[in-house]
Tab-separated table of C-alpha atoms in Angstrom:
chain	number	residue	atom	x	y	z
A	1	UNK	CA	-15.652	-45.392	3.863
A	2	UNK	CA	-17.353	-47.582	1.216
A	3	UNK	CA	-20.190	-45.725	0.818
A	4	UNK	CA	-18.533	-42.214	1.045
A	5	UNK	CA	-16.569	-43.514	-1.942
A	6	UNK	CA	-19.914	-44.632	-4.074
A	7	UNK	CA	-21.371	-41.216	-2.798
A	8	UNK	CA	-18.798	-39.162	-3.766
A	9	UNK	CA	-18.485	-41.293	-7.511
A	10	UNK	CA	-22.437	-41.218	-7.928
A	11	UNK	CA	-22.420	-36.896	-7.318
A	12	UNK	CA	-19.345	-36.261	-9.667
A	13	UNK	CA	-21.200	-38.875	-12.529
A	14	UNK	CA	-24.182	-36.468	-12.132
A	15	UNK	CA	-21.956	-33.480	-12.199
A	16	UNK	CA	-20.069	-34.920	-15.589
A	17	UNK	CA	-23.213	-35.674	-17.453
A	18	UNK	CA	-24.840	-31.994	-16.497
A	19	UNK	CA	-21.240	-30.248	-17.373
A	20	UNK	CA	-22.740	-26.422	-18.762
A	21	UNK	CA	-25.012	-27.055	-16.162
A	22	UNK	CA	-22.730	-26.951	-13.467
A	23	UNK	CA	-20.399	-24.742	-14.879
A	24	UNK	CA	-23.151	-22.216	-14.915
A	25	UNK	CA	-24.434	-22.443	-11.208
A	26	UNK	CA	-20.559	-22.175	-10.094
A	27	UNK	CA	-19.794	-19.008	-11.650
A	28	UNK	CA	-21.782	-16.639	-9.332
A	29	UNK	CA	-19.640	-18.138	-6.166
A	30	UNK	CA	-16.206	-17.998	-8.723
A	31	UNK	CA	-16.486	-14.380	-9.177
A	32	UNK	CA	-17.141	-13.604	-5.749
A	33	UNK	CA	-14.451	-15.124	-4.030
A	34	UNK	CA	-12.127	-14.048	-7.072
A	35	UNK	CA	-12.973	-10.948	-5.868
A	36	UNK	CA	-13.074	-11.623	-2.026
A	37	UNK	CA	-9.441	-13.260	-2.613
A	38	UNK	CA	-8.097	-10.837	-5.416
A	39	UNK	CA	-8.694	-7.533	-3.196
A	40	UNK	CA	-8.073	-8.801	-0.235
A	41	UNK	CA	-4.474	-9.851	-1.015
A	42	UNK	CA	-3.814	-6.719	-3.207
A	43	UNK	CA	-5.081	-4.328	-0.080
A	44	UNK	CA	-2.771	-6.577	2.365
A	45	UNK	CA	-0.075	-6.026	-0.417
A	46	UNK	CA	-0.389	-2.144	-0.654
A	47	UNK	CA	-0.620	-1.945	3.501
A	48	UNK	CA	2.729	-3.889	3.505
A	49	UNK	CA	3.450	-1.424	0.962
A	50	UNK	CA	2.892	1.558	2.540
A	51	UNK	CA	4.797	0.561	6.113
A	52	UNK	CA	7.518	-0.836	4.601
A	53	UNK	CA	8.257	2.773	2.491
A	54	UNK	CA	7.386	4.719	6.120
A	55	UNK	CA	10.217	2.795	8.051
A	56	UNK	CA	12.363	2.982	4.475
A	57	UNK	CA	12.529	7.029	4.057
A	58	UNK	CA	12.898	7.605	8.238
A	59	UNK	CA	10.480	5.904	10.963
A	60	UNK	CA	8.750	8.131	13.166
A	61	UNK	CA	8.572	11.263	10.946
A	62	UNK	CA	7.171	14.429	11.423
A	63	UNK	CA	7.846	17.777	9.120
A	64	UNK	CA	7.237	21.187	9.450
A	65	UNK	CA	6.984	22.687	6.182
A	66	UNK	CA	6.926	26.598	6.276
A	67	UNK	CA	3.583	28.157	4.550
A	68	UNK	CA	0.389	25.868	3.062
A	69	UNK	CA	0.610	22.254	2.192
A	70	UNK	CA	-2.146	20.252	1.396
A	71	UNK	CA	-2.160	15.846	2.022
A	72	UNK	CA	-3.771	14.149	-0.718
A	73	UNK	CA	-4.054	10.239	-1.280
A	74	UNK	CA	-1.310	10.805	-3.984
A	75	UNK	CA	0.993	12.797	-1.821
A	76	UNK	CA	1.656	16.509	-0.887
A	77	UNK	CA	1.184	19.384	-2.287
A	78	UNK	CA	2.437	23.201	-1.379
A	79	UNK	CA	-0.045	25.691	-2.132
A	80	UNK	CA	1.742	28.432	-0.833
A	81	UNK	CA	5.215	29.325	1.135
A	82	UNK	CA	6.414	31.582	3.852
A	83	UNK	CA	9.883	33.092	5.302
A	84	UNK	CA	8.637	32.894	9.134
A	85	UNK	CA	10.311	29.209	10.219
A	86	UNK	CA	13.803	30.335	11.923
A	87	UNK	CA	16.515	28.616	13.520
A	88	UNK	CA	15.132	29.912	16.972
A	89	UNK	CA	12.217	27.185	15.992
A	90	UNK	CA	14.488	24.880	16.203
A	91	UNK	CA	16.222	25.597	19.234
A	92	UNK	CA	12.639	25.934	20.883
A	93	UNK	CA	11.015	22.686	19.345
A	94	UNK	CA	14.082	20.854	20.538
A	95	UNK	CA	14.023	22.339	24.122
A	96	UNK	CA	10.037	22.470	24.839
A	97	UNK	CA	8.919	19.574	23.630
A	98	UNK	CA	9.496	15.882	24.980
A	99	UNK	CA	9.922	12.581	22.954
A	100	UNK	CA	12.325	13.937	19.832
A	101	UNK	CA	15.335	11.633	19.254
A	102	UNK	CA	16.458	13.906	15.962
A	103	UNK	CA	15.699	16.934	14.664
A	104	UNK	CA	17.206	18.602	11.326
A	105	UNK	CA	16.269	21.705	9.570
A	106	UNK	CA	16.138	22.073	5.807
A	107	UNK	CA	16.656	24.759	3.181
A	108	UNK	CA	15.475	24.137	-0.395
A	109	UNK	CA	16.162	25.386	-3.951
A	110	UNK	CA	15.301	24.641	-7.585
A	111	UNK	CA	18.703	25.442	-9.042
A	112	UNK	CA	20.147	24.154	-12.986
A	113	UNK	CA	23.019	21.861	-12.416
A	114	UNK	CA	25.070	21.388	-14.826
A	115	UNK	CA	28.370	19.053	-15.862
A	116	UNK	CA	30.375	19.650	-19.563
A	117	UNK	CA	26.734	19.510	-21.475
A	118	UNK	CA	24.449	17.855	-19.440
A	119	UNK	CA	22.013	19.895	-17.636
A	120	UNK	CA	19.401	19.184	-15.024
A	121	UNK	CA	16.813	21.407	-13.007
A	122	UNK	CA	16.788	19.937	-9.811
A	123	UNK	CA	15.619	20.564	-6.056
A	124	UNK	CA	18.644	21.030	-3.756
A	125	UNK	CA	18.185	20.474	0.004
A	126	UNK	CA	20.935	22.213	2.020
A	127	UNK	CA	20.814	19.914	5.374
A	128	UNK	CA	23.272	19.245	8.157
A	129	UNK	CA	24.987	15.502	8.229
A	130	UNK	CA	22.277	14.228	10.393
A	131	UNK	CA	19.797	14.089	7.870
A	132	UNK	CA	21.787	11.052	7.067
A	133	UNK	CA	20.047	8.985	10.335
A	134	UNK	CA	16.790	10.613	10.098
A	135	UNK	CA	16.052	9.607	6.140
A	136	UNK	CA	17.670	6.704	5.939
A	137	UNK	CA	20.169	7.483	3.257
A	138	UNK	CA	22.296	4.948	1.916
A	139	UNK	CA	26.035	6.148	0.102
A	140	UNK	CA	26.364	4.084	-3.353
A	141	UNK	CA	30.224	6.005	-3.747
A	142	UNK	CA	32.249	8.573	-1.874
A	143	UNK	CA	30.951	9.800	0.988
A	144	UNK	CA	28.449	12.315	2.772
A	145	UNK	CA	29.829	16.054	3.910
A	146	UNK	CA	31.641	16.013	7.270
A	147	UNK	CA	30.740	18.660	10.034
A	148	UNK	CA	33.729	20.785	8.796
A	149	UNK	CA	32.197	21.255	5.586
A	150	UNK	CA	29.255	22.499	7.038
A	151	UNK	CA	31.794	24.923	9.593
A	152	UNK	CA	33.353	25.974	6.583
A	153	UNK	CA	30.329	26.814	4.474
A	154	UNK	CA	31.818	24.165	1.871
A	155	UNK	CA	30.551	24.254	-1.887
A	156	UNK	CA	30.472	19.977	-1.575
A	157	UNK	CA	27.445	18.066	-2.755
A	158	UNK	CA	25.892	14.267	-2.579
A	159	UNK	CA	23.662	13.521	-5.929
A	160	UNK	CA	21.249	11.634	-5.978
A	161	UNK	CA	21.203	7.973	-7.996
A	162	UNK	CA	19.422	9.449	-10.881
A	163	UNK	CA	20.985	13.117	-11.099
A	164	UNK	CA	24.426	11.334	-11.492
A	165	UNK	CA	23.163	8.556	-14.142
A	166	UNK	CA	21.556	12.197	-16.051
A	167	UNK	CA	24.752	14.101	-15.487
A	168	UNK	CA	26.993	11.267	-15.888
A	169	UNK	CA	25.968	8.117	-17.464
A	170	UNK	CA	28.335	5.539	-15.794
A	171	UNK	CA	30.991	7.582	-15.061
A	172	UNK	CA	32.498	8.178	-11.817
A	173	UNK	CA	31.338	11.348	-10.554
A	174	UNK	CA	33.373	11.519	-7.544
A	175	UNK	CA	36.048	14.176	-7.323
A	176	UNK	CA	34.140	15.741	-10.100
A	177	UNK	CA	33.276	19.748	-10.505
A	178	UNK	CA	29.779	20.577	-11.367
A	179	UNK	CA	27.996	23.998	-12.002
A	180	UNK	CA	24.860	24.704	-9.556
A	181	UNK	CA	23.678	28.182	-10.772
A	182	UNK	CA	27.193	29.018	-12.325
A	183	UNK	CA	29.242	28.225	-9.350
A	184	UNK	CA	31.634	25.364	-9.347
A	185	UNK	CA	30.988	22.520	-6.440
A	186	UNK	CA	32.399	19.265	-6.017
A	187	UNK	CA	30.872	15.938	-6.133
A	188	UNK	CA	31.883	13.752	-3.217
A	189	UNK	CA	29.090	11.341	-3.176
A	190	UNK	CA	26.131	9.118	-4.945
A	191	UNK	CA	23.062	7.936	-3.003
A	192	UNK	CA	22.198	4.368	-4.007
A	193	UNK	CA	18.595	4.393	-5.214
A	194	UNK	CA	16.109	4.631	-2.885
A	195	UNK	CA	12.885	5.894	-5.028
A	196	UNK	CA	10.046	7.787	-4.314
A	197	UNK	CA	8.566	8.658	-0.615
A	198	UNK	CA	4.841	8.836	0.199
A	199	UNK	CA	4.645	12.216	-0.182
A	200	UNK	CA	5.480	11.391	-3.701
A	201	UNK	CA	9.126	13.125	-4.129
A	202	UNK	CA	11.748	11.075	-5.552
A	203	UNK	CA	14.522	10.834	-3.582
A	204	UNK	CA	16.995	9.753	-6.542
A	205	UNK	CA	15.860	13.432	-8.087
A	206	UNK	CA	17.443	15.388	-5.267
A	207	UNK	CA	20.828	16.844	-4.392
A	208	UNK	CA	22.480	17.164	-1.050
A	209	UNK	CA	24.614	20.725	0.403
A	210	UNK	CA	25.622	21.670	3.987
A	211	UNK	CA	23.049	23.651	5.238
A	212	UNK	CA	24.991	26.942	6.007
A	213	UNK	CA	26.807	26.413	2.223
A	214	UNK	CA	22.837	27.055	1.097
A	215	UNK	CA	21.565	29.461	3.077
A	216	UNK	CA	24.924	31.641	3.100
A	217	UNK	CA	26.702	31.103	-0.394
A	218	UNK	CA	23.160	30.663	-2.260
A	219	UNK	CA	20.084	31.676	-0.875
A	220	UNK	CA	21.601	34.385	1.356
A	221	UNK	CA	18.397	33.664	3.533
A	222	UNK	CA	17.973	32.964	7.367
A	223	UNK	CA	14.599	31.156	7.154
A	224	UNK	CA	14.081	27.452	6.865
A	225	UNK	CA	11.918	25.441	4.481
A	226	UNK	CA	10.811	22.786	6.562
A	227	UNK	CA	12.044	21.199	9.869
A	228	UNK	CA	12.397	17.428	10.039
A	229	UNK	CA	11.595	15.612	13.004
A	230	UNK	CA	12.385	11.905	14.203
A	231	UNK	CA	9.885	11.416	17.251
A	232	UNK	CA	11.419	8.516	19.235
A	233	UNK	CA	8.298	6.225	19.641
A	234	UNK	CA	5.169	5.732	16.987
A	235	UNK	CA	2.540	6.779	19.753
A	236	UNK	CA	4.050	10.030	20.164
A	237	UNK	CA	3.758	11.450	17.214
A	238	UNK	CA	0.079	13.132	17.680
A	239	UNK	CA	0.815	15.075	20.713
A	240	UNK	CA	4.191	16.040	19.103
A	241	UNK	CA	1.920	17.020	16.191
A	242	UNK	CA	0.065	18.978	18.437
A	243	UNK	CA	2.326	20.562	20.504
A	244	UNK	CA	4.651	21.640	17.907
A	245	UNK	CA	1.400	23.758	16.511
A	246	UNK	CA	0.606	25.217	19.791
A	247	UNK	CA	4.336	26.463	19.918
A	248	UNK	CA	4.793	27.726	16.584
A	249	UNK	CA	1.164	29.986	16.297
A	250	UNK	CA	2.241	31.074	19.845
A	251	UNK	CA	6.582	32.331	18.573
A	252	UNK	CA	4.794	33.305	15.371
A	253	UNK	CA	2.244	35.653	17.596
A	254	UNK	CA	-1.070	34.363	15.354
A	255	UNK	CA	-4.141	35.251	16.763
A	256	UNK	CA	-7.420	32.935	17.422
A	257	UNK	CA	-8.608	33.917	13.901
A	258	UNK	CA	-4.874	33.385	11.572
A	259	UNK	CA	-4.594	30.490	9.388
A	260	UNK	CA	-1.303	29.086	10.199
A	261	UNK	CA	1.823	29.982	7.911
A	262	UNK	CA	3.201	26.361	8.674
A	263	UNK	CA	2.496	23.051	8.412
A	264	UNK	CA	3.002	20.307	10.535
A	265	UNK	CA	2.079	16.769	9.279
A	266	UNK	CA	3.522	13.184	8.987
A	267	UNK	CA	3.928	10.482	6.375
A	268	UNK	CA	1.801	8.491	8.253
A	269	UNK	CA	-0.894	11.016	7.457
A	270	UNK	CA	-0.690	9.694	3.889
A	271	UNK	CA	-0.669	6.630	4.810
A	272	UNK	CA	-4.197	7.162	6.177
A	273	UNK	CA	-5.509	8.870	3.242
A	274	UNK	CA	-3.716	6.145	1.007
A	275	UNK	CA	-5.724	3.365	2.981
A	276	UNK	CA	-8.947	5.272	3.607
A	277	UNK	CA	-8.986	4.607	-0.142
A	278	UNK	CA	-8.088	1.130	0.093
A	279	UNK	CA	-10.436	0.412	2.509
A	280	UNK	CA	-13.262	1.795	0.237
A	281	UNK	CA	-12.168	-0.671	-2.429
A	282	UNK	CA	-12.207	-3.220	-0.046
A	283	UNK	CA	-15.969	-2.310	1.002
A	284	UNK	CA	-16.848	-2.503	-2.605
A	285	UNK	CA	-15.367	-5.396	-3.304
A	286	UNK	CA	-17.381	-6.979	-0.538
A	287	UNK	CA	-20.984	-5.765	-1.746
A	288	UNK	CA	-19.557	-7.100	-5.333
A	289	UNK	CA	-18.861	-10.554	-3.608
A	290	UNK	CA	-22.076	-10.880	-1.802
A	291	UNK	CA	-23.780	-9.696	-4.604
A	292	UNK	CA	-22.132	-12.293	-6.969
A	293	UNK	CA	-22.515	-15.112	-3.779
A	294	UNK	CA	-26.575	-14.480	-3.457
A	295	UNK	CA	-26.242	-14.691	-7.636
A	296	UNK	CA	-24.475	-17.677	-7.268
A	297	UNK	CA	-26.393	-19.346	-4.110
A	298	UNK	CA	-29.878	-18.399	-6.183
A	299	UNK	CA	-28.436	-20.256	-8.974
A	300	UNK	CA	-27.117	-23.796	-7.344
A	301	UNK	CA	-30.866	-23.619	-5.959
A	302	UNK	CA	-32.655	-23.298	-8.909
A	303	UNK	CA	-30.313	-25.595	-11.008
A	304	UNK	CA	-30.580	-28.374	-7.699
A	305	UNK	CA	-34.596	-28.148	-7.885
A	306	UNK	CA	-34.771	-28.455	-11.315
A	307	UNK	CA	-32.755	-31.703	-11.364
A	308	UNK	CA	-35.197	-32.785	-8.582
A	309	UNK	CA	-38.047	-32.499	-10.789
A	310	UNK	CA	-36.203	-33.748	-13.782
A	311	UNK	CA	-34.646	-37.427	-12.266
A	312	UNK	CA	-37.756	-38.217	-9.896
A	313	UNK	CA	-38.009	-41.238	-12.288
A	314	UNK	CA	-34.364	-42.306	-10.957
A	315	UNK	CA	-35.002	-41.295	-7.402
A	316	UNK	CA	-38.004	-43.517	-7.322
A	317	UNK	CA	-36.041	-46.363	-8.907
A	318	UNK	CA	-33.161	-46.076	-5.768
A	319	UNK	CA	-35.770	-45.590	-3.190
A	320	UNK	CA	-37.407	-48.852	-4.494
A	321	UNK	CA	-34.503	-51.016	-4.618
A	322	UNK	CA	-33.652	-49.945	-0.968
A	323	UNK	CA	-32.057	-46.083	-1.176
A	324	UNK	CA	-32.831	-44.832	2.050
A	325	UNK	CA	-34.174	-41.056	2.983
A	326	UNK	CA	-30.690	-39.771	3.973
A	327	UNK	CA	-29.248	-41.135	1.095
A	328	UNK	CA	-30.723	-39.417	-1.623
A	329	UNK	CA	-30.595	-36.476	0.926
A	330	UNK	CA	-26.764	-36.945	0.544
A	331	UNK	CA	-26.541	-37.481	-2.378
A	332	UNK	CA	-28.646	-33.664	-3.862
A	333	UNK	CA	-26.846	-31.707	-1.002
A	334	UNK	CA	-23.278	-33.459	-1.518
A	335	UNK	CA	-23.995	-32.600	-5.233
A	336	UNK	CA	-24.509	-28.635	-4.154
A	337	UNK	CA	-22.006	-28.277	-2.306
A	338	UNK	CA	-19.335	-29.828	-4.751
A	339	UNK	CA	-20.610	-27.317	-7.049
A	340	UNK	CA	-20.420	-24.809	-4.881
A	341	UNK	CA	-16.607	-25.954	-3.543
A	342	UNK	CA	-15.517	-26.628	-7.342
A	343	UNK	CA	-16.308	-22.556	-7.838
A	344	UNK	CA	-14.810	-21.381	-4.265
A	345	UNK	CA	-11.186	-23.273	-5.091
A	346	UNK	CA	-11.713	-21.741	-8.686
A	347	UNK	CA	-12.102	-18.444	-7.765
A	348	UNK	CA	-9.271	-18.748	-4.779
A	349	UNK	CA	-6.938	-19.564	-7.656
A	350	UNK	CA	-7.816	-17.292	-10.191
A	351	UNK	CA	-7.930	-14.684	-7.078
A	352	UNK	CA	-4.432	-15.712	-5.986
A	353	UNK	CA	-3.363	-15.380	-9.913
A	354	UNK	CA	-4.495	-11.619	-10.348
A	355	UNK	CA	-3.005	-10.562	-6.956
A	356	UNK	CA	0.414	-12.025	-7.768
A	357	UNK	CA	0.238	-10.714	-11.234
A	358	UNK	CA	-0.969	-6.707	-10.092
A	359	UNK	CA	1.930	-7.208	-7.246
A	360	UNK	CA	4.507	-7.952	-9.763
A	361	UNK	CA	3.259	-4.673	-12.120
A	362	UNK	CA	2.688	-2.724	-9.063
A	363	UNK	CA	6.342	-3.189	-7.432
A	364	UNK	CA	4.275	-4.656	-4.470
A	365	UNK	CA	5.294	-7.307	-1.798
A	366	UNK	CA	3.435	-10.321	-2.857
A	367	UNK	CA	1.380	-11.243	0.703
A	368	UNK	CA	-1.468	-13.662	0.552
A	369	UNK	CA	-4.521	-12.933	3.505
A	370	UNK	CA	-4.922	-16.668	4.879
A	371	UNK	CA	-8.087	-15.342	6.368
A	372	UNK	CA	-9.843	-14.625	3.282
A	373	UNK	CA	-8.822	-17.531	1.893
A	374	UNK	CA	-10.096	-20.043	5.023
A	375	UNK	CA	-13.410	-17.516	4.410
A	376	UNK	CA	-13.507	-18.014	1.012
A	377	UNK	CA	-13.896	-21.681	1.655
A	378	UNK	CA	-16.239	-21.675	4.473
A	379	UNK	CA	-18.149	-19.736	2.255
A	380	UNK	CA	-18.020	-21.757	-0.201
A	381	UNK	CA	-19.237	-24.897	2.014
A	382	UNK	CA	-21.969	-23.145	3.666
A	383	UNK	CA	-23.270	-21.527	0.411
A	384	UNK	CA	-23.561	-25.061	-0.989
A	385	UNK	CA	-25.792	-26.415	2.202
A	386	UNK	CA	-28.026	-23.728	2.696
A	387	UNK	CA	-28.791	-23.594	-1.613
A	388	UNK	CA	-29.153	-27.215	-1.541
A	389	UNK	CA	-30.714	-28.181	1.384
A	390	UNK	CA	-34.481	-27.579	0.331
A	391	UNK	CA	-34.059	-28.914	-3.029
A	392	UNK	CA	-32.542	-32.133	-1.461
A	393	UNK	CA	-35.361	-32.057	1.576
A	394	UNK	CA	-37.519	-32.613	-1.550
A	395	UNK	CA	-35.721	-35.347	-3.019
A	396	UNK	CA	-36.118	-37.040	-0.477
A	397	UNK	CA	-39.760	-36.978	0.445
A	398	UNK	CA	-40.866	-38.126	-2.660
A	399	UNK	CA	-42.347	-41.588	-2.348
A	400	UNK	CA	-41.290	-43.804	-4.590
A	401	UNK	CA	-44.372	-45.252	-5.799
A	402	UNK	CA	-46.221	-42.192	-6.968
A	403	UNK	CA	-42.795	-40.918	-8.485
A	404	UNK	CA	-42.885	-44.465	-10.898
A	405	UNK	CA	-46.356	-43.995	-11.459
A	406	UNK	CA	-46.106	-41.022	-13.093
């Protein structure tokens, strides 16, 4: 214990009197696990991200969106539409295919709405009360339409958090009339806020109308926009993918050689093209980090044989008065791999810093990846041993009376 005590006081002397020195040869390991640490918690942040927003706006979810839509790692985007997704879809999706616990079809709009002055162009989705369960909606005041309203075709609609802060300020906007397209409807609930999906629509930008008030008093339409569908377990969403393709080029009699006039896809599919990006980050983060480690191993090498040539003078004097082999052994590699430590917790902190700080900009979860930080500091160990094991191999075969000699 003694003599892990004078060991430990004789390497951080050295390291005190050598300070730029040191400082130098620890930077290369510091930046790489800075950046080991830094994207490793930020990509663990942004996964956390991304499930926690899939089971947020409805778990399980597939949608059929009529015409072209394209997935992109910053959402979706519809190239083109068609008027060939019917109610008898429905009925057939619902009856053929195994594993659905809800499905709810959709009718959309971009309509003006309008209360005394204040005017916004929003998207209105005419949708029957269960699209409640299947996206998670939360009521801030009021209430959602009942099935009556939908029987009766009622002109009643649920705004979203920030269509009523635009159209109202802080006012209570239940009870209220407001003009979509010129004809009066009533207000009978507010969404709390519940942001944007992963698809990249805001969901405090939209406005909620029974489906038949829609299609009948608005659109005077009998197609659908889209079709949403809550598949009751994660590992059946492919085949319901699949099957619900097979039905719908089959009822919409395309041949082998039609592009599809739907599309069927999942938020989880942008979740894959959101963390095939991550993932490439991650990858070059890691060449960054080895690069910076092999920088940083080369450099604790070079700086530990050049103090081997510059104290042989010293290491003669110990051997002399009784230093042993594995002492001055001890002593060079203890001394490399304190360097190399010093830079590892340095880099683990300032790592830990930058994650917290991009997760508190970024809205994201603040998680921290134990494994790359128990990595980081085997890394950090090991990178000290193997860069100073040679240089302290020949510290300590010099022999101490050619070393005072010269």
């Amino acid at each position: 214990m003694h003599s892990a005590r004078l060991l430990l006081n004789s390497i951080f002397q050295v390291l005190k009197e050598h300070k730029r020195r040191s400082i130098l040869s620890m930077l290369g390991v510091l930046f790489g696990i800075l950046s080991l640490v830094a994207v490793g918690n930020i990509s663990s942040a942004m996964t956390k991200k991304v499930k926690e927003t899939l089971n947020q706006f409805g778990p399980n979810l597939i949608i059929v969106r009529a015409g072209e839509v394209r997935i992109t790692g910053r959402g979706v985007r519809q190239f083109s539409t068609a008027q060939t997704l019917k109610f008898a879809d429905v009925q057939a999706i619902k009856q053929s295919i195994r594993g659905i616990k809800e499905i709810v079809p959709i009718a959309e709009f971009f309509f003006p709405l309008r209360y005394k002055q204040n005017i916004i162009n929003i998207n209105i989705i005419g949708a029957p009360r269960s699209i409640v369960k299947i996206r998670n909606l939360i009521i801030q005041d009021g209430h959602f339409y009942r099935e009556k309203d939908e029987q009766k075709r009622a002109k009643k609609v649920v705004l979203g958090y920030k269509v009523w802060k635009t159209l109202f300020g802080d006012e209570r906007a239940f009870g209220k009339t407001i003009l979509a397209r010129r004809v009066p409807c009533k207000v009978i609930g507010v969404l709390a806020p519940k942001g944007a999906d992963l698809a990249g629509e805001d969901l405090d930008r939209l406005v909620y109308m029974p489906l038949q008030t829609v299609l009948r008093r608005f659109l005077n339409a009998d197609y659908l926009s889209a079709i949403f569908i809550q598949a009751q377990r994660e590992t059946d969403i492919p085949r319901i993918k699949a099957e619900i393709k097979k039905l719908l080029r089959r009822r919409h009699g395309l041949g082998p050689m039609e592009k599809d006039d739907f599309t069927v896809y999942s938020p989880a599919d942008i979740a894959k093209t959101k963390q095939k990006g991550l993932a490439l980050v991650s990858v070059l983060s890691k060449m960054a980090a080895t690069i910076s480690f092999t920088i940083g191993g080369l450099g604790i090498f070079a700086v530990m044989l050049l103090a081997v040539y510059e104290r042989q003078r010293e290491i003669g004097i110990r051997r002399a008065v009784g230093a042993k082999k594995k002492d001055i052994l001890w002593q060079f590699l203890g001394e490399a791999c304190v360097i190399s430590l010093t830079g590892g917790i340095l880099g683990i902190g300032l790592g830990l810093g930058i994650g917290i700080l991009v997760s508190l900009i970024g809205s994201l979860p603040i998680v921290f990846a134990w494994k790359n930080l128990f990595l980081s500091l085997f890394i950090s160990v090991g990178l000290g041993l193997v860069a100073g094991v040679y240089p302290a191999y020949v510290a300590a075969s010099l022999m101490p009376l050619e070393v005072l000699k010269s």
